[in-house]
Amino acid sequence: MTVSGPGTPEPRPATPGANSVAVEQLRKEGNELFKCGDYEGALAAYTQALGLDATPQDQAILHRNRAACHLKLEDYDKAETEASKAIEKDGGDVKALYRRSQALEKLGRLDQAVLDLKRCVSLEPKNKVFQEALRNIGGQIQEKVRYMSSTDAKVEQMFQILLDPEEKGTEKKQKASQNLVVLAREDAGAEKIFRSNGVQLLQRLLDTGETDLMLAALRTLVGICSEHQSRTVATLSILGTRRVVSILGVENQAVSLAACHLLQVMFDALKEGVKKGFRGKEGAIIVDPARELKVLISNLLDLLTEVGVSGQGRDNALTLLIKAVPRKSPKDPNNSLTLWVIDQGLKKILEVGGSLQDPPGEFTVTANSRMSASILLSKLFDDLKCDAERENFHRLCENYIKSWFEGHGLAGKLRAIQTVSCLLQGPCDAGNRALELSGVMESVIALCASEQEEEQLVAVEALIHAAGKAKRASFITANGVSLLKDLYKHSEKDSIRIRALVGLCKLGSAGGTDFSMKQFAEGSTLKLAKQCRKWLCNDQIDAGTRRWAVEGLAYLTFDADVKEEFVEDAAALKALFQLSRSEERSVLFAVASALVNCTNSYDFEEPDPKMVELAKYAKQHVPEQHPKDKPSFVRARVKKLLAAGVVSAMVCMVKTESPVLTSSCRELLSRVFLALVEEVEDRGTVVAQGGGRALIPLALEGTDVGQTKAAQALAKLTITSNPEMTFPGERIYEVVRPLVSLLHLNCSGLQNFEALMALTNLAGISERLRQKILKEKAVPMVEGYMFEEHEMIRRAATECMCNLAMSKEVQDLFEAQGNDRLKLLVLYSGEEDELLQRAAAGGLAMLTSMRPALCSRIPQVTTHWLEILQALLLSPNQELQHRGAVVVLNMVEASREIASTLMESEMMEILSVLAKGDQGPVSRAAAACLDKAVEYGLIQPNQDGE
């Protein structure tokens, strides 16, 4: 018996009965889909067949066929499960045993894989496939044993050096700590450290309090816990969850960040454990990871309000909660973790959000803490699924605000108002509801007139945040504008004046980009913007206050006159970009907003002229565009921003490890990048300053719109530059997925076209890139666009397919029976569009060269095949001639019968003329065709030997 490879589904003899016939039909359908490379479709067919009350024998075959699909899809856990089900039905199923061994090998469980292979060899001792696999896996096991035994002594020696008090600060100690971290990055090394009492020894390093040793311990623990839930749970048990979380709160920023990374790794391992039903990488049954997850989150919530915890540590705790608690996708129905955090910890989050900057006796916060709390609250609120859950959130927030507003005097009112500000910046629905509470808005207005700067700051900021909400804007316009103007004109404190100015800017920009809807008198916005730029450039003012100047510009730059003056002010742009790189992370959204306005990269649709006329007739308001927002002005502003160094600043913003870089902020940056690469001549500047690298994370994470904009910018760069230079190293493979996402039907025709062009470039670089494109399931979408009505999209898809056809898998698709892929290429080779002809003929030339069997099918796909080939050879375009000549040569060499048909037609005369032409690839190919015909005895050379 010969065993087919891991990806070959098996047939079986048909058995009588209706169910058996249906099962057999679905199995055959699955096999055909499998051969065409549609592994998910095959999987669905096999699954459907299993649901038809199949016989045990049929079930065994279907389960092992499903295992083959999962192996192809690289889902080795499921492949193991399916193969095991087949073995349960038939313990001697050698194919299922072999497939399970392959899955186990990929999962790193070599000891179990070798047992299955030994069983295969015992069942079929002469099978060379099994013998070779057993030898390979035996070699891997020996190598692992050698590695593990050699690391035993090394691990012990490293810990001895690190824990030796006499080695303090030596180079030897530093090297030992680096080696330990490197060893832990490999799973085998991490396992060795873990089994060598490593966690207890690392605990001793943490207890030393020495920064270098603590960092080494934390980074080694990252390796131990990474993607391994059972080691994670054991580590938390040994060290104590409270102890691990408390390291976040130390004053040393590097140690706090390292602890944050470790906790993120632990969260990922535990969450994966929850998904997989308590199974770790090694398949051991362990403690419920969901409970461990809640214990970890509970400790983080406690840390938020602890006195003595550093402000940086508090921010790191908020960052972890933002990443770990809300669902990653709304498709996940389970938001129980969010509900649990709201019930257990909402009050603690609100305490951070409502905190005042370092008041006596309170916990410390940074300039970013309240913004991080706002983002966490927003994420939690967005994760709620029904009105009852949202009502509970509102009730808890309102009860908390009332508890401070009533009965705690002025200090309590300030705390309540600060909390309302936090909600307005996060879940604004909850903030709006809080503003409606009795006395809150009146207290805000009253405190704006306070003589105490701290009280004024809290009140004015609340007024600014409330001004952006539709429900309150009219109230504030009526009651707050005069107050803000008085504060701006008469306050002696810049911190108050700058905030009052932002409030005025916010109210003054209510018309957005509509030139006809200006709130202030002519020239007022320019004066406000000039003052904002003046404060922005004043480096004597602290960054926390200067960021309010950027907030003001973010609103005022809706006005095109303000944009023009801003991009001309080199000092203001420099100050803006420097501030975006500072520790004041809350400025990022305002910087991005101002750049979106300056580049006009917001969504704007030209109104339908007929609708405009109708609106004028009905005396309705018609939005007007500012003359300086026309394309020529926008292009000039983009060039000035590029010259000022906008790309470098944005690259730094993208690299920010802060919750302030929200999905909305990412979308704004993506919009700006797309505007910057619109002109071909500007793309080199963007690439040179690192824009290509920065676009990749923007295209992989954020809002759908943001990801699409970033992907389109990537496509533009990939089309006009050398992708290997633009995305060096492994980054080039990360570009594929965003480009493929632009092929979806919800994208515009321009986005489809640019994605196809970019993928064509990538597919022409290497087989590895082609495999990556295939893995992202791009081929069916590219094929679909080959039928597109728009000629440029159709041509781009054909060119892309031509390059992809260099891969064996795509060649298999063309060679498979029952499809029209080859016919389409032949017909396109006869189209009037010369560029489409060139792409299709190139694909034909390559396919007929790689797969000679296709040559005999060309005459079968269309009766016009001969005319099409003759037209290619007679084309005035030498490139088309050459491709046609190569196709004809491949057909002549493939079969004497085809060669005979060609020589009996006018083709022989055409080839004779071409062979006598100027020396070149066309004449050589034509001469080779004639030589082969002579060899077949189809034609005779003339007296001159020609």
XYZ file of C-alpha atoms in Angstrom, residues 141-793:
653
model
C 14.782 14.592 19.120
C 18.507 13.826 19.434
C 19.341 17.459 18.674
C 16.858 18.604 21.306
C 18.335 16.204 23.904
C 21.856 17.438 23.130
C 20.694 21.045 23.376
C 18.867 20.478 26.649
C 21.789 18.634 28.253
C 24.239 21.328 27.174
C 22.016 24.068 28.593
C 21.655 22.379 32.008
C 25.082 23.457 33.154
C 24.778 26.849 31.433
C 21.550 27.760 33.236
C 22.994 26.789 36.607
C 26.182 28.748 35.914
C 24.272 31.868 34.820
C 22.186 31.949 37.990
C 25.304 31.422 40.133
C 26.962 34.470 38.546
C 23.839 36.608 38.808
C 23.196 35.764 42.471
C 26.836 36.117 43.543
C 27.101 39.335 45.619
C 30.789 39.652 44.773
C 30.030 39.885 41.035
C 28.066 43.107 41.458
C 28.210 45.339 38.385
C 30.783 43.232 36.545
C 30.869 42.597 32.822
C 30.546 38.885 33.585
C 27.232 39.508 35.343
C 25.931 41.632 32.477
C 26.801 38.929 29.954
C 25.133 36.244 32.082
C 21.902 38.266 32.266
C 21.900 38.804 28.470
C 22.482 35.086 27.837
C 19.614 34.161 30.150
C 17.213 36.451 28.279
C 18.344 35.085 24.885
C 17.982 31.481 26.095
C 14.425 32.134 27.303
C 13.351 33.334 23.836
C 13.547 29.759 22.529
C 10.802 27.499 23.833
C 13.246 24.693 24.672
C 15.452 27.122 26.596
C 12.468 28.635 28.426
C 11.300 25.145 29.400
C 14.778 24.290 30.681
C 14.944 27.431 32.842
C 11.446 26.731 34.152
C 12.255 23.126 35.071
C 15.554 24.137 36.691
C 13.729 25.975 39.493
C 14.176 29.083 37.356
C 11.124 31.053 38.504
C 12.206 30.852 42.172
C 15.722 31.965 41.208
C 14.315 34.822 39.116
C 12.246 35.848 42.135
C 15.508 36.254 44.071
C 16.811 38.509 41.288
C 13.650 40.642 41.539
C 14.091 40.884 45.311
C 17.594 42.399 44.938
C 16.057 45.699 43.810
C 18.948 46.232 41.365
C 17.648 47.687 38.109
C 19.783 45.544 35.762
C 18.949 42.309 37.576
C 15.240 43.146 37.765
C 15.160 43.900 34.029
C 16.955 40.628 33.236
C 14.519 38.689 35.454
C 11.433 40.317 33.917
C 12.651 39.788 30.333
C 13.466 36.147 31.082
C 9.997 35.670 32.563
C 8.557 37.039 29.310
C 10.226 34.154 27.453
C 8.980 31.612 30.002
C 5.356 32.788 29.838
C 5.113 33.651 26.132
C 2.319 31.589 24.486
C 2.420 29.075 27.329
C -0.542 29.190 29.662
C 0.514 26.478 32.136
C 3.934 28.070 32.734
C 2.166 31.435 33.069
C -0.195 30.128 35.759
C 2.700 28.405 37.553
C 4.757 31.629 37.438
C 1.901 33.661 38.910
C 1.468 31.037 41.612
C 5.165 31.074 42.577
C 5.733 34.833 42.399
C 2.252 35.841 43.531
C -0.054 37.844 41.284
C 0.060 40.782 43.679
C 3.860 40.799 43.630
C 4.048 40.807 39.815
C 1.497 43.620 39.491
C 3.196 45.695 42.207
C 6.381 45.907 40.103
C 4.375 48.108 37.721
C 4.224 50.763 40.421
C 7.975 51.255 40.950
C 9.478 54.666 40.199
C 12.013 53.273 37.707
C 10.365 53.682 34.286
C 12.385 50.959 32.546
C 11.439 48.375 35.197
C 7.792 49.467 35.104
C 7.670 49.114 31.304
C 9.348 45.685 31.467
C 6.737 44.571 34.030
C 4.016 45.949 31.721
C 5.374 43.830 28.852
C 5.468 40.730 31.058
C 1.875 41.248 32.182
C 0.769 41.742 28.560
C 2.383 38.408 27.646
C 0.641 36.780 30.621
C -2.714 38.219 29.567
C -2.247 36.886 26.024
C -1.338 33.404 27.301
C -4.314 33.275 29.685
C -6.773 34.589 27.087
C -5.564 31.976 24.604
C -6.129 29.402 27.317
C -9.711 30.583 27.775
C -10.316 30.169 24.012
C -8.797 26.688 23.847
C -10.616 25.299 26.863
C -7.835 25.016 29.437
C -5.179 23.542 27.093
C -1.646 24.908 26.968
C 0.954 24.436 24.253
C 1.871 21.073 25.758
C -1.769 20.065 26.104
C -1.828 19.787 29.889
C -5.062 20.341 31.795
C -4.512 23.222 34.215
C -6.290 25.645 36.522
C -9.153 27.597 34.934
C -7.373 30.455 33.076
C -10.538 32.616 33.191
C -10.277 32.751 36.987
C -6.549 33.591 36.806
C -7.379 36.338 34.315
C -9.866 37.933 36.698
C -7.410 37.745 39.611
C -4.812 39.553 37.478
C -7.300 42.240 36.367
C -8.566 42.665 39.929
C -5.020 43.412 41.110
C -4.552 45.938 38.306
C -7.770 47.710 39.302
C -6.570 47.859 42.923
C -3.267 49.361 41.765
C -5.108 52.270 40.089
C -6.057 53.866 43.416
C -3.114 52.860 45.600
C -1.095 55.656 47.194
C 2.632 55.257 46.598
C 2.304 53.870 43.079
C 4.208 55.909 40.484
C 2.241 57.885 37.900
C 3.980 55.924 35.114
C 2.948 52.657 36.784
C -0.664 53.826 36.968
C -0.579 54.701 33.259
C 0.868 51.266 32.455
C -1.935 49.598 34.429
C -4.529 51.567 32.435
C -2.795 50.596 29.177
C -2.951 46.910 30.111
C -6.649 47.146 30.987
C -7.365 48.877 27.659
C -5.667 46.035 25.769
C -6.875 43.102 27.872
C -10.489 43.745 28.828
C -12.661 44.771 25.833
C -13.424 42.265 23.092
C -11.101 42.357 20.092
C -14.036 41.937 17.726
C -17.777 42.648 18.007
C -18.292 39.198 16.444
C -17.212 37.693 19.770
C -20.509 37.372 21.691
C -18.885 37.203 25.140
C -18.389 40.595 26.825
C -18.622 39.179 30.363
C -15.120 40.423 31.255
C -16.133 44.001 30.442
C -19.304 43.709 32.542
C -17.285 42.279 35.426
C -14.743 45.143 35.263
C -17.544 47.745 35.180
C -19.159 46.229 38.268
C -15.890 45.723 40.162
C -13.700 48.590 39.003
C -15.607 51.437 37.325
C -15.385 53.550 40.470
C -11.587 53.089 40.594
C -11.199 54.100 36.948
C -13.350 57.191 37.581
C -11.151 58.080 40.550
C -8.153 58.297 38.219
C -10.167 60.176 35.592
C -11.441 62.653 38.172
C -8.132 63.160 39.970
C -6.555 66.578 40.265
C -2.863 67.001 39.408
C -0.975 65.806 42.513
C -3.179 67.237 45.281
C -1.796 66.678 48.816
C -2.543 63.237 50.263
C -3.756 61.804 46.923
C -2.175 59.309 44.541
C 0.087 60.705 41.827
C -0.946 60.924 38.177
C 0.872 62.013 35.030
C -0.302 64.396 32.322
C -1.526 61.334 30.386
C -3.364 59.491 33.192
C -6.750 61.159 32.817
C -6.710 60.749 29.027
C -5.857 57.044 29.441
C -8.760 56.691 31.886
C -11.070 58.368 29.327
C -9.966 55.928 26.623
C -10.507 52.928 28.916
C -13.990 54.173 29.835
C -14.790 54.692 26.143
C -13.591 51.168 25.270
C -15.675 49.646 28.061
C -18.786 51.596 27.046
C -18.366 50.669 23.361
C -18.084 47.006 24.377
C -21.587 46.976 25.884
C -24.219 45.182 23.821
C -27.648 46.357 24.992
C -29.504 49.281 26.539
C -29.698 47.595 29.950
C -25.894 47.296 30.118
C -25.454 50.912 29.018
C -28.045 52.101 31.525
C -26.123 50.355 34.306
C -22.938 52.142 33.172
C -24.742 55.531 33.218
C -26.189 54.832 36.663
C -22.815 53.937 38.177
C -21.169 57.054 36.679
C -23.978 59.359 37.834
C -23.993 57.899 41.350
C -20.227 58.409 41.602
C -20.448 62.037 40.401
C -23.354 62.788 42.771
C -21.442 61.286 45.697
C -18.692 63.874 45.196
C -20.907 66.773 44.104
C -23.139 66.612 47.155
C -21.781 66.872 50.680
C -18.053 67.327 49.993
C -17.952 71.089 49.582
C -15.968 72.839 46.889
C -13.298 70.120 46.689
C -15.999 67.548 45.964
C -17.556 69.725 43.251
C -14.156 70.099 41.569
C -13.676 66.340 41.686
C -17.139 65.776 40.199
C -16.568 68.302 37.394
C -13.175 66.766 36.576
C -14.876 63.358 36.336
C -17.486 64.823 33.955
C -14.614 66.156 31.782
C -13.094 62.685 31.736
C -16.394 61.188 30.542
C -16.865 63.879 27.883
C -13.463 62.941 26.405
C -14.348 59.236 26.540
C -17.910 57.868 26.415
C -19.501 61.245 25.587
C -23.049 59.866 25.978
C -22.265 59.289 29.647
C -20.625 62.748 29.816
C -23.694 64.429 28.333
C -25.943 62.654 30.833
C -23.662 63.799 33.659
C -23.876 67.419 32.461
C -27.649 67.210 32.840
C -27.342 66.429 36.550
C -28.745 69.181 38.716
C -26.289 72.000 39.371
C -23.339 70.613 37.394
C -23.400 73.023 34.430
C -24.212 75.973 36.693
C -21.218 75.132 38.891
C -18.955 74.955 35.829
C -20.023 78.444 34.727
C -19.662 79.807 38.259
C -16.201 78.316 38.846
C -14.921 79.826 35.573
C -15.024 83.150 37.430
C -13.124 81.835 40.472
C -9.998 83.659 41.578
C -8.208 80.355 42.245
C -6.246 79.148 39.207
C -6.753 75.427 40.009
C -10.534 75.891 40.204
C -10.614 77.928 36.988
C -8.544 75.329 35.143
C -10.939 72.512 36.031
C -14.032 74.558 35.125
C -12.693 75.999 31.848
C -11.532 72.557 30.649
C -14.981 71.139 31.415
C -16.558 74.008 29.462
C -14.272 73.292 26.479
C -15.107 69.584 26.434
C -18.828 70.338 26.789
C -18.691 72.830 23.894
C -17.990 70.035 21.428
C -21.188 68.200 22.295
C -24.241 69.080 20.224
C -26.582 69.055 23.209
C -24.597 71.691 25.094
C -23.021 73.792 22.321
C -26.007 76.133 21.908
C -26.289 76.583 25.673
C -22.585 77.447 25.926
C -22.727 79.726 22.881
C -25.483 81.652 24.651
C -24.009 81.572 28.157
C -20.297 80.842 27.871
C -18.872 82.850 24.955
C -18.880 86.166 26.793
C -17.354 84.479 29.848
C -14.601 82.856 27.734
C -13.889 86.185 26.020
C -13.546 87.908 29.398
C -11.184 85.214 30.643
C -9.110 85.456 27.454
C -8.864 89.244 27.564
C -8.499 89.888 31.278
C -6.942 86.843 32.959
C -3.335 87.358 34.006
C -2.542 83.667 33.815
C -1.494 82.193 30.451
C -2.751 78.751 31.516
C -6.294 80.176 31.821
C -6.103 82.419 28.756
C -4.914 79.610 26.488
C -7.765 77.340 27.608
C -10.327 80.106 27.181
C -8.937 80.652 23.704
C -9.440 76.957 22.856
C -13.060 77.218 23.989
C -13.528 80.159 21.623
C -11.765 78.262 18.820
C -14.038 75.283 19.335
C -17.174 77.395 19.161
C -15.783 79.407 16.232
C -15.205 76.290 14.128
C -18.789 75.029 14.375
C -19.235 75.581 10.616
C -16.403 73.184 9.828
C -15.059 73.679 6.293
C -18.216 75.473 5.130
C -16.933 78.914 4.099
C -20.391 80.452 4.413
C -20.927 79.334 8.038
C -18.444 81.365 10.083
C -19.276 82.038 13.720
C -16.958 85.000 14.274
C -16.373 88.281 12.475
C -14.020 88.398 9.481
C -10.405 88.138 10.650
C -11.224 86.912 14.170
C -10.188 83.312 13.470
C -6.876 84.515 12.033
C -6.218 86.525 15.193
C -7.055 83.546 17.403
C -4.797 81.295 15.290
C -1.939 83.788 15.484
C -2.168 83.800 19.280
C -2.255 79.974 19.315
C 0.907 79.837 17.202
C 2.575 82.362 19.499
C 1.876 80.210 22.573
C 2.885 77.058 20.721
C 6.305 78.564 19.922
C 6.884 79.781 23.499
C 9.068 77.058 24.997
C 8.971 78.823 28.369
C 5.406 77.506 28.770
C 5.135 73.865 29.928
C 4.160 71.203 27.393
C 0.866 70.499 29.184
C -0.266 74.091 28.578
C 1.175 74.392 25.065
C -0.812 71.356 23.941
C -3.943 73.476 24.398
C -2.576 75.807 21.705
C -2.490 72.783 19.374
C -6.075 71.943 20.403
C -7.049 75.453 19.323
C -5.289 75.092 15.971
C -6.978 71.725 15.427
C -10.294 73.602 15.366
C -9.171 76.781 13.637
C -7.481 74.992 10.739
C -10.930 74.239 9.318
C -10.472 77.776 7.939
C -8.339 77.768 4.772
C -6.825 81.195 5.571
C -5.590 79.785 8.881
C -4.118 76.743 7.073
C -2.205 78.944 4.661
C -0.688 81.079 7.425
C 0.109 78.027 9.560
C 2.119 76.178 6.884
C 4.043 79.379 6.144
C 5.099 79.655 9.822
C 8.214 77.458 9.952
C 8.740 78.091 13.671
C 5.171 76.995 14.502
C 5.497 73.810 12.458
C 8.819 73.001 14.135
C 7.281 73.567 17.574
C 4.281 71.411 16.620
C 6.479 68.507 15.541
C 8.708 68.792 18.634
C 5.659 68.740 20.897
C 4.359 65.620 19.123
C 7.597 63.865 20.160
C 7.395 65.001 23.809
C 6.129 63.076 26.842
C 2.827 64.987 26.498
C 1.111 62.161 24.603
C -2.387 63.641 24.892
C -1.426 66.151 22.185
C -1.276 63.474 19.466
C -4.924 63.608 18.415
C -4.857 67.405 18.130
C -1.641 67.320 16.056
C -3.136 64.690 13.739
C -6.384 66.691 13.426
C -4.523 69.859 12.465
C -2.522 67.947 9.823
C -5.703 66.393 8.383
C -7.186 69.865 8.037
C -4.050 71.333 6.434
C -3.869 68.499 3.874
C -7.667 68.428 3.306
C -7.556 64.658 3.853
C -10.974 64.568 5.483
C -13.875 63.089 3.496
C -15.389 65.606 1.120
C -17.887 64.975 -1.629
C -18.585 67.466 -4.366
C -22.290 68.346 -4.156
C -24.442 67.390 -7.132
C -24.994 70.598 -9.187
C -28.671 69.722 -9.683
C -29.150 69.322 -5.923
C -27.403 72.673 -5.357
C -29.771 74.404 -7.749
C -32.712 72.724 -6.079
C -31.489 73.784 -2.629
C -31.053 77.383 -3.790
C -34.540 77.366 -5.250
C -35.899 76.036 -1.933
C -33.818 78.668 -0.081
C -31.886 75.967 1.779
C -28.317 76.449 2.950
C -25.675 75.283 0.446
C -22.144 74.573 1.781
C -19.423 76.587 0.075
C -15.761 75.645 -0.360
C -13.102 78.228 0.479
C -11.169 79.321 -2.625
C -7.917 78.377 -0.855
C -9.122 74.784 -0.398
C -8.828 74.102 -4.119
C -6.407 71.301 -5.193
C -3.579 73.642 -6.219
C -3.495 75.220 -2.744
C -3.687 71.812 -1.043
C -0.729 70.492 -3.098
C 1.332 73.548 -2.168
C 0.564 73.036 1.537
C 1.541 69.361 1.338
C 4.934 70.287 -0.148
C 5.557 72.828 2.615
C 4.695 70.268 5.292
C 7.042 67.730 3.687
C 9.841 70.293 3.627
C 9.202 71.054 7.320
C 9.714 67.379 8.310
C 6.127 66.208 8.801
C 6.963 62.595 7.891
C 9.594 62.175 10.624
C 7.188 63.597 13.206
C 4.389 61.255 12.099
C 6.719 58.235 12.162
C 7.491 59.031 15.809
C 3.773 59.400 16.542
C 3.015 55.965 15.039
C 5.718 54.383 17.209
C 4.078 55.722 20.376
C 3.376 52.994 22.930
C 0.428 54.758 24.515
C -3.341 54.264 24.653
C -3.625 57.867 23.439
C -2.792 56.524 19.969
C -6.398 55.402 19.567
C -7.967 53.870 16.473
C -9.392 57.305 15.599
C -5.960 58.914 15.932
C -4.479 56.176 13.733
C -7.125 56.899 11.121
C -6.190 60.591 11.063
C -2.514 59.725 10.564
C -3.455 57.304 7.753
C -5.427 60.074 6.035
C -2.447 62.439 6.203
C -0.027 59.804 4.866
C -2.350 59.148 1.924
C -2.421 62.872 1.143
C 1.399 63.056 1.375
C 1.927 60.262 -1.203
C -0.698 61.503 -3.669
C 1.927 63.071 -5.941
C 4.472 60.629 -7.388
C 7.382 63.066 -6.958
C 6.729 63.302 -3.190
C 6.843 59.560 -2.522
C 10.632 59.367 -2.425
C 10.687 61.898 0.425
C 8.093 59.926 2.374
C 10.033 56.669 1.931
C 13.391 58.268 2.797
C 12.025 59.540 6.118
C 10.556 56.165 7.151
C 6.973 56.652 5.998
C 6.779 53.206 4.375
C 7.638 51.433 7.632
C 5.198 53.577 9.621
C 2.303 52.794 7.284
C 2.436 49.029 7.912
C 1.112 49.120 11.528
C -1.484 51.718 10.498
C -2.726 49.345 7.781
C -2.936 46.397 10.184
C -4.662 48.005 13.178
C -7.289 50.722 13.662
C -10.636 51.658 12.160
C -11.692 50.078 8.853
C -11.413 53.460 7.120
C -7.969 54.110 8.623
C -6.657 50.693 7.607
C -7.971 51.166 4.061
C -6.380 54.625 3.718
C -3.026 53.322 4.995
C -3.226 50.295 2.692
C -3.881 52.577 -0.277
C -0.847 54.700 0.652
C 1.214 51.484 0.815
C -0.066 50.528 -2.640
C 0.995 53.877 -4.108
C 4.503 53.493 -2.652
C 4.789 49.879 -3.843
C 3.771 50.833 -7.408
C 6.308 53.623 -7.962
C 9.294 52.561 -5.853
C 11.430 49.473 -5.425
C 9.490 47.500 -2.776
C 12.670 45.820 -1.510
C 14.163 49.246 -0.765
C 10.948 50.752 0.595
C 10.178 47.787 2.876
C 13.549 46.167 3.658
C 13.934 42.715 5.182
C 10.855 40.953 6.536
C 8.705 44.092 6.332
C 7.967 43.461 2.662
C 5.926 40.374 3.620
C 3.811 42.443 6.035
C 2.694 44.649 3.131
C 0.850 41.820 1.371
C -2.171 41.532 3.683
C -3.099 45.258 3.569
C -2.794 45.233 -0.237
C -5.018 42.164 -0.544
C -7.608 43.876 1.692
C -8.004 46.547 -1.028
C -9.286 43.884 -3.434
C -12.534 43.489 -1.510
C -15.687 44.675 -3.253
C -16.383 47.406 -0.684
C -13.258 49.266 -1.853
C -13.313 51.782 -4.700
C -12.232 50.988 -8.259
C -9.102 53.139 -7.794
C -8.165 51.193 -4.655
C -8.716 47.881 -6.479
C -6.545 49.051 -9.383
C -3.693 50.313 -7.189
C -3.723 47.131 -5.111
C -3.495 44.977 -8.255
C -0.597 47.056 -9.588
C 1.228 46.814 -6.254
C 0.674 43.060 -5.968
C 1.944 42.649 -9.540
C 5.222 44.270 -8.478
C 5.511 42.095 -5.377
C 4.635 38.889 -7.255
C 7.485 39.539 -9.664
C 10.098 39.675 -6.898
C 10.300 36.199 -5.357
C 8.526 32.883 -4.895
C 8.249 33.521 -1.151
C 6.257 36.696 -1.811
C 4.049 34.861 -4.286
C 3.375 32.221 -1.650
C 2.452 34.941 0.836
C -0.015 36.411 -1.688
C -1.514 32.965 -2.268
C -1.803 32.371 1.471
C -3.805 35.602 1.816
C -6.320 34.086 -0.677
C -5.762 36.782 -3.277
C -5.990 34.544 -6.377
C -9.817 34.223 -6.524
C -10.174 37.997 -6.149
C -7.558 38.698 -8.832
C -9.406 36.275 -11.141
C -12.656 38.106 -10.467
C -11.138 41.425 -11.549
C -9.956 39.854 -14.816
C -13.654 40.053 -15.835
C -14.030 43.692 -14.717
C -15.599 46.071 -17.235
C -13.094 48.838 -16.535
C -10.200 48.161 -18.906
C -7.466 49.417 -16.544
C -8.608 47.150 -13.699
